């Protein structure tokens, strides 16, 4: 029987990846494009080394990046769900008076901003998905403890979000909702692709509205802050949970039906 990797090594690997993801960007300018590409590439190198040599796994595929059948479809579905739920949230904000829309920004501004957002949000999402969900899915699967995976991954994501948003009760609830939806898709699909899509799609819609400096696709005026909008944000974000549940249930049903049809054809 193959010897289990000690928990201390799993914790060491997680700390290394987490510190890399969350601390390193503080040491270079946000507009330094070559450094961002080096940072992203360096993460995958570090993740591979941690997986292969520290944990004795098979590399990045063992950290949730296995390209199983339908992985690209899962990525696309996740993106559409995440983007759509966030779009619904911002539509509700607009209808409730959080901001007014006075027009569109110039195309010369919109197109480069959206291109930057697609790239930057993809990498920021996948780094987090590998570090939190893919990494610990590998651990819980190897220890045969998957019954605890969603709970543990949700807690870790919520705590990890301190790096970005600080200790705020409503933000903790918001992060827990996101974390549960993300982790559930990993548990059911065995990979991070749908979680990555959800994460990437939501982040992308955020940039569509707010850009990187508060200026997105639309020109916003009279932006308001009130507790109402925080509660609306939570209420709409909760929709991610039934959305991913029914999508995955439908996909599982379709897979079973396809298998039945194939079996029937073989019998005939």
Short mmCIF file of C-alpha atoms in Angstrom, two decimals:
data_model
loop_
_atom_site.label_atom_id
_atom_site.label_comp_id
_atom_site.label_asym_id
_atom_site.label_seq_id
_atom_site.Cartn_x
_atom_site.Cartn_y
_atom_site.Cartn_z
CA UNK A 1 0.00 0.00 0.00
CA UNK A 2 1.35 3.39 -1.02
CA UNK A 3 2.36 5.55 1.92
CA UNK A 4 0.20 8.63 2.47
CA UNK A 5 1.78 12.04 2.17
CA UNK A 6 1.90 13.53 5.70
CA UNK A 7 -0.62 16.27 6.46
CA UNK A 8 2.27 18.60 7.35
CA UNK A 9 3.48 18.48 3.74
CA UNK A 10 -0.01 19.24 2.42
CA UNK A 11 -0.19 22.24 4.74
CA UNK A 12 3.28 23.39 3.69
CA UNK A 13 2.36 23.19 0.02
CA UNK A 14 -0.86 25.12 0.62
CA UNK A 15 0.96 27.86 2.51
CA UNK A 16 3.53 28.17 -0.28
CA UNK A 17 0.86 28.51 -2.97
CA UNK A 18 -1.32 30.84 -0.91
CA UNK A 19 1.55 33.18 -0.04
CA UNK A 20 2.65 33.24 -3.67
CA UNK A 21 -0.85 34.10 -4.91
CA UNK A 22 -1.70 36.70 -2.29
CA UNK A 23 1.58 38.38 -1.37
CA UNK A 24 3.71 38.49 -4.50
CA UNK A 25 1.55 41.04 -6.43
CA UNK A 26 2.24 43.59 -3.68
CA UNK A 27 5.87 43.72 -4.78
CA UNK A 28 5.33 45.01 -8.33
CA UNK A 29 3.27 47.72 -10.00
CA UNK A 30 -0.27 46.86 -11.10
CA UNK A 31 0.47 48.18 -14.60
CA UNK A 32 3.60 46.09 -15.11
CA UNK A 33 2.28 43.65 -17.74
CA UNK A 34 5.47 41.54 -18.14
CA UNK A 35 5.59 41.01 -14.38
CA UNK A 36 1.98 39.83 -14.34
CA UNK A 37 2.70 37.25 -17.04
CA UNK A 38 5.80 36.12 -15.14
CA UNK A 39 3.74 35.91 -11.94
CA UNK A 40 1.05 33.78 -13.61
CA UNK A 41 3.58 31.49 -15.27
CA UNK A 42 5.55 31.20 -12.03
CA UNK A 43 2.47 30.00 -10.19
CA UNK A 44 1.96 27.05 -12.53
CA UNK A 45 5.61 26.12 -12.20
CA UNK A 46 5.35 26.27 -8.40
CA UNK A 47 2.06 24.33 -8.38
CA UNK A 48 3.61 21.62 -10.56
CA UNK A 49 6.66 21.35 -8.32
CA UNK A 50 4.53 21.18 -5.17
CA UNK A 51 2.29 18.51 -6.68
CA UNK A 52 5.01 16.40 -8.25
CA UNK A 53 7.82 16.55 -5.73
CA UNK A 54 6.33 17.64 -2.40
CA UNK A 55 3.06 15.70 -2.54
CA UNK A 56 4.21 12.92 -4.91
CA UNK A 57 1.23 13.49 -7.24
CA UNK A 58 1.08 13.66 -11.04
CA UNK A 59 1.42 17.42 -11.52
CA UNK A 60 -1.25 19.98 -12.36
CA UNK A 61 -3.82 17.38 -13.46
CA UNK A 62 -3.85 16.09 -9.87
CA UNK A 63 -4.79 19.56 -8.62
CA UNK A 64 -8.16 19.63 -10.38
CA UNK A 65 -6.95 20.40 -13.91
CA UNK A 66 -7.65 17.00 -15.42
CA UNK A 67 -9.23 17.55 -18.84
CA UNK A 68 -11.94 14.94 -18.61
CA UNK A 69 -14.69 14.50 -21.17
CA UNK A 70 -16.85 17.63 -21.24
CA UNK A 71 -14.39 19.84 -19.34
CA UNK A 72 -14.64 22.67 -21.87
CA UNK A 73 -18.43 22.54 -21.77
CA UNK A 74 -18.30 22.74 -17.97
CA UNK A 75 -16.03 25.78 -18.20
CA UNK A 76 -18.42 27.50 -20.63
CA UNK A 77 -21.53 26.64 -18.60
CA UNK A 78 -19.90 27.92 -15.44
CA UNK A 79 -18.92 31.16 -17.15
CA UNK A 80 -22.45 31.75 -18.42
CA UNK A 81 -23.99 31.04 -15.01
CA UNK A 82 -21.53 33.23 -13.12
CA UNK A 83 -21.80 36.06 -15.63
CA UNK A 84 -25.59 35.80 -15.71
CA UNK A 85 -26.10 35.81 -11.93
CA UNK A 86 -23.82 38.83 -11.53
CA UNK A 87 -25.60 40.58 -14.40
CA UNK A 88 -28.92 39.96 -12.64
CA UNK A 89 -27.47 41.40 -9.44
CA UNK A 90 -26.30 44.58 -11.15
CA UNK A 91 -29.61 44.91 -12.98
CA UNK A 92 -31.36 44.77 -9.59
CA UNK A 93 -28.95 47.44 -8.29
CA UNK A 94 -29.85 49.70 -11.21
CA UNK A 95 -33.61 49.19 -10.75
CA UNK A 96 -33.29 49.90 -7.02
CA UNK A 97 -31.41 53.14 -7.62
CA UNK A 98 -27.88 52.21 -6.63
CA UNK A 99 -26.61 54.03 -9.70
CA UNK A 100 -27.77 55.79 -12.85
CA UNK A 101 -26.52 55.04 -16.36
CA UNK A 102 -25.86 58.12 -18.48
CA UNK A 103 -24.42 56.36 -21.52
CA UNK A 104 -21.70 54.13 -22.90
CA UNK A 105 -17.98 54.69 -22.72
CA UNK A 106 -16.08 55.13 -25.99
CA UNK A 107 -15.30 51.92 -27.94
CA UNK A 108 -11.61 52.86 -27.84
CA UNK A 109 -11.83 52.46 -24.07
CA UNK A 110 -14.27 49.53 -23.88
CA UNK A 111 -12.51 47.02 -26.13
CA UNK A 112 -9.03 47.16 -24.54
CA UNK A 113 -10.57 47.15 -21.07
CA UNK A 114 -12.66 44.05 -21.83
CA UNK A 115 -9.67 42.28 -23.35
CA UNK A 116 -7.60 43.04 -20.28
CA UNK A 117 -10.46 41.91 -18.03
CA UNK A 118 -10.90 38.57 -19.83
CA UNK A 119 -7.24 37.75 -19.40
CA UNK A 120 -6.70 39.11 -15.90
CA UNK A 121 -9.92 37.66 -14.47
CA UNK A 122 -9.17 34.25 -15.97
CA UNK A 123 -5.79 34.03 -14.28
CA UNK A 124 -6.90 35.51 -10.97
CA UNK A 125 -9.74 32.96 -10.90
CA UNK A 126 -7.74 29.89 -11.89
CA UNK A 127 -4.96 30.63 -9.40
CA UNK A 128 -7.54 30.75 -6.61
CA UNK A 129 -9.37 27.66 -7.88
CA UNK A 130 -6.22 25.57 -7.97
CA UNK A 131 -4.96 26.78 -4.59
CA UNK A 132 -8.22 26.35 -2.72
CA UNK A 133 -10.47 23.87 -4.49
CA UNK A 134 -8.23 21.76 -6.72
CA UNK A 135 -5.51 21.37 -4.12
CA UNK A 136 -7.79 20.29 -1.29
CA UNK A 137 -9.97 18.16 -3.53
CA UNK A 138 -6.83 16.10 -4.19
CA UNK A 139 -6.23 15.82 -0.45
CA UNK A 140 -9.77 14.83 0.53
CA UNK A 141 -10.08 12.38 -2.35
CA UNK A 142 -6.83 10.61 -1.48
CA UNK A 143 -7.84 10.43 2.19
CA UNK A 144 -11.36 9.23 1.25
CA UNK A 145 -12.92 12.13 3.10
CA UNK A 146 -14.94 13.71 0.27
CA UNK A 147 -18.01 13.96 2.50
CA UNK A 148 -16.20 16.84 4.20
CA UNK A 149 -14.83 18.47 1.08
CA UNK A 150 -17.49 21.12 0.34
CA UNK A 151 -17.58 22.28 3.95
CA UNK A 152 -13.78 22.48 4.23
CA UNK A 153 -13.28 24.17 0.84
CA UNK A 154 -15.99 26.72 1.65
CA UNK A 155 -14.35 27.61 4.97
CA UNK A 156 -10.92 27.88 3.34
CA UNK A 157 -12.22 30.11 0.55
CA UNK A 158 -14.03 32.34 3.04
CA UNK A 159 -10.92 32.69 5.20
CA UNK A 160 -8.66 33.20 2.20
CA UNK A 161 -10.89 36.06 1.04
CA UNK A 162 -9.60 38.08 4.02
CA UNK A 163 -6.66 38.97 1.77
CA UNK A 164 -9.02 40.91 -0.51
CA UNK A 165 -11.94 42.16 1.55
CA UNK A 166 -11.01 42.05 5.22
CA UNK A 167 -13.11 40.84 8.12
CA UNK A 168 -16.68 41.90 7.41
CA UNK A 169 -19.69 39.77 8.43
CA UNK A 170 -21.68 40.31 5.24
CA UNK A 171 -18.64 39.68 3.10
CA UNK A 172 -18.02 36.43 4.99
CA UNK A 173 -21.54 35.26 4.16
CA UNK A 174 -21.10 36.35 0.53
CA UNK A 175 -17.81 34.46 0.28
CA UNK A 176 -19.33 31.39 1.91
CA UNK A 177 -22.13 31.32 -0.68
CA UNK A 178 -19.65 31.58 -3.52
CA UNK A 179 -17.31 29.06 -1.92
CA UNK A 180 -20.09 26.50 -1.48
CA UNK A 181 -21.24 26.83 -5.10
CA UNK A 182 -17.68 26.57 -6.40
CA UNK A 183 -16.77 23.57 -4.23
CA UNK A 184 -19.99 21.71 -5.04
CA UNK A 185 -19.18 21.76 -8.76
CA UNK A 186 -15.69 20.36 -8.07
CA UNK A 187 -17.14 17.58 -5.94
CA UNK A 188 -19.63 16.59 -8.63
CA UNK A 189 -17.35 16.91 -11.67
CA UNK A 190 -14.00 15.92 -10.18
CA UNK A 191 -12.25 18.98 -11.62
CA UNK A 192 -12.13 22.76 -11.26
CA UNK A 193 -13.46 23.71 -14.71
CA UNK A 194 -17.05 24.61 -13.85
CA UNK A 195 -15.89 26.32 -10.66
CA UNK A 196 -13.38 28.27 -12.73
CA UNK A 197 -16.14 29.26 -15.14
CA UNK A 198 -18.38 30.50 -12.32
CA UNK A 199 -15.51 32.44 -10.80
CA UNK A 200 -14.29 33.88 -14.10
CA UNK A 201 -17.79 34.79 -15.31
CA UNK A 202 -18.72 36.61 -12.11
CA UNK A 203 -15.42 38.50 -12.02
CA UNK A 204 -15.79 39.38 -15.70
CA UNK A 205 -19.26 40.86 -15.18
CA UNK A 206 -17.87 42.88 -12.28
CA UNK A 207 -15.26 44.38 -14.62
CA UNK A 208 -17.90 45.02 -17.29
CA UNK A 209 -19.72 47.25 -14.82
CA UNK A 210 -16.85 48.77 -12.83
CA UNK A 211 -13.73 48.20 -14.95
CA UNK A 212 -10.44 48.42 -13.11
CA UNK A 213 -10.78 52.00 -11.88
CA UNK A 214 -14.53 52.34 -11.36
CA UNK A 215 -15.24 52.93 -15.06
CA UNK A 216 -16.69 50.00 -16.96
CA UNK A 217 -18.69 49.72 -20.17
CA UNK A 218 -21.34 52.17 -18.99
CA UNK A 219 -20.96 55.65 -17.55
CA UNK A 220 -22.34 55.46 -14.02
CA UNK A 221 -23.56 58.46 -12.07
CA UNK A 222 -24.95 59.08 -8.57
CA UNK A 223 -23.61 55.81 -7.21
CA UNK A 224 -25.18 55.10 -3.82
CA UNK A 225 -24.13 52.93 -0.88
CA UNK A 226 -26.69 51.44 1.51
CA UNK A 227 -27.22 48.20 3.49
CA UNK A 228 -30.11 47.34 1.14
CA UNK A 229 -27.71 46.68 -1.71
CA UNK A 230 -25.62 44.34 0.39
CA UNK A 231 -28.67 42.24 1.18
CA UNK A 232 -29.78 42.27 -2.46
CA UNK A 233 -26.30 41.13 -3.44
CA UNK A 234 -26.54 38.18 -1.05
CA UNK A 235 -30.07 37.27 -2.14
CA UNK A 236 -29.15 37.18 -5.83
CA UNK A 237 -25.82 35.43 -5.28
CA UNK A 238 -27.63 32.60 -3.48
CA UNK A 239 -29.16 31.75 -6.88
CA UNK A 240 -25.80 30.25 -7.84
CA UNK A 241 -26.53 27.28 -5.56
CA UNK A 242 -29.77 26.03 -7.20
CA UNK A 243 -28.39 27.00 -10.63
CA UNK A 244 -25.35 24.73 -10.40
CA UNK A 245 -27.37 22.00 -8.69
CA UNK A 246 -29.94 21.79 -11.51
CA UNK A 247 -27.34 22.16 -14.27
CA UNK A 248 -25.27 19.30 -12.87
CA UNK A 249 -28.36 17.18 -12.20
CA UNK A 250 -29.50 17.71 -15.80
CA UNK A 251 -26.06 16.83 -17.16
CA UNK A 252 -25.96 13.66 -15.03
CA UNK A 253 -29.41 12.65 -16.28
CA UNK A 254 -28.36 13.22 -19.89
CA UNK A 255 -25.25 11.11 -19.35
CA UNK A 256 -27.33 8.25 -17.95
CA UNK A 257 -29.80 8.45 -20.86
CA UNK A 258 -26.96 8.46 -23.38
CA UNK A 259 -25.44 5.41 -21.72
CA UNK A 260 -28.81 3.62 -21.84
CA UNK A 261 -29.21 4.38 -25.54
CA UNK A 262 -25.70 3.10 -26.22
CA UNK A 263 -26.38 -0.10 -24.27
CA UNK A 264 -29.65 -0.65 -26.16
CA UNK A 265 -27.90 -0.25 -29.51
CA UNK A 266 -25.25 -2.80 -28.51
CA UNK A 267 -27.95 -5.32 -27.53
CA UNK A 268 -29.79 -4.86 -30.82
#
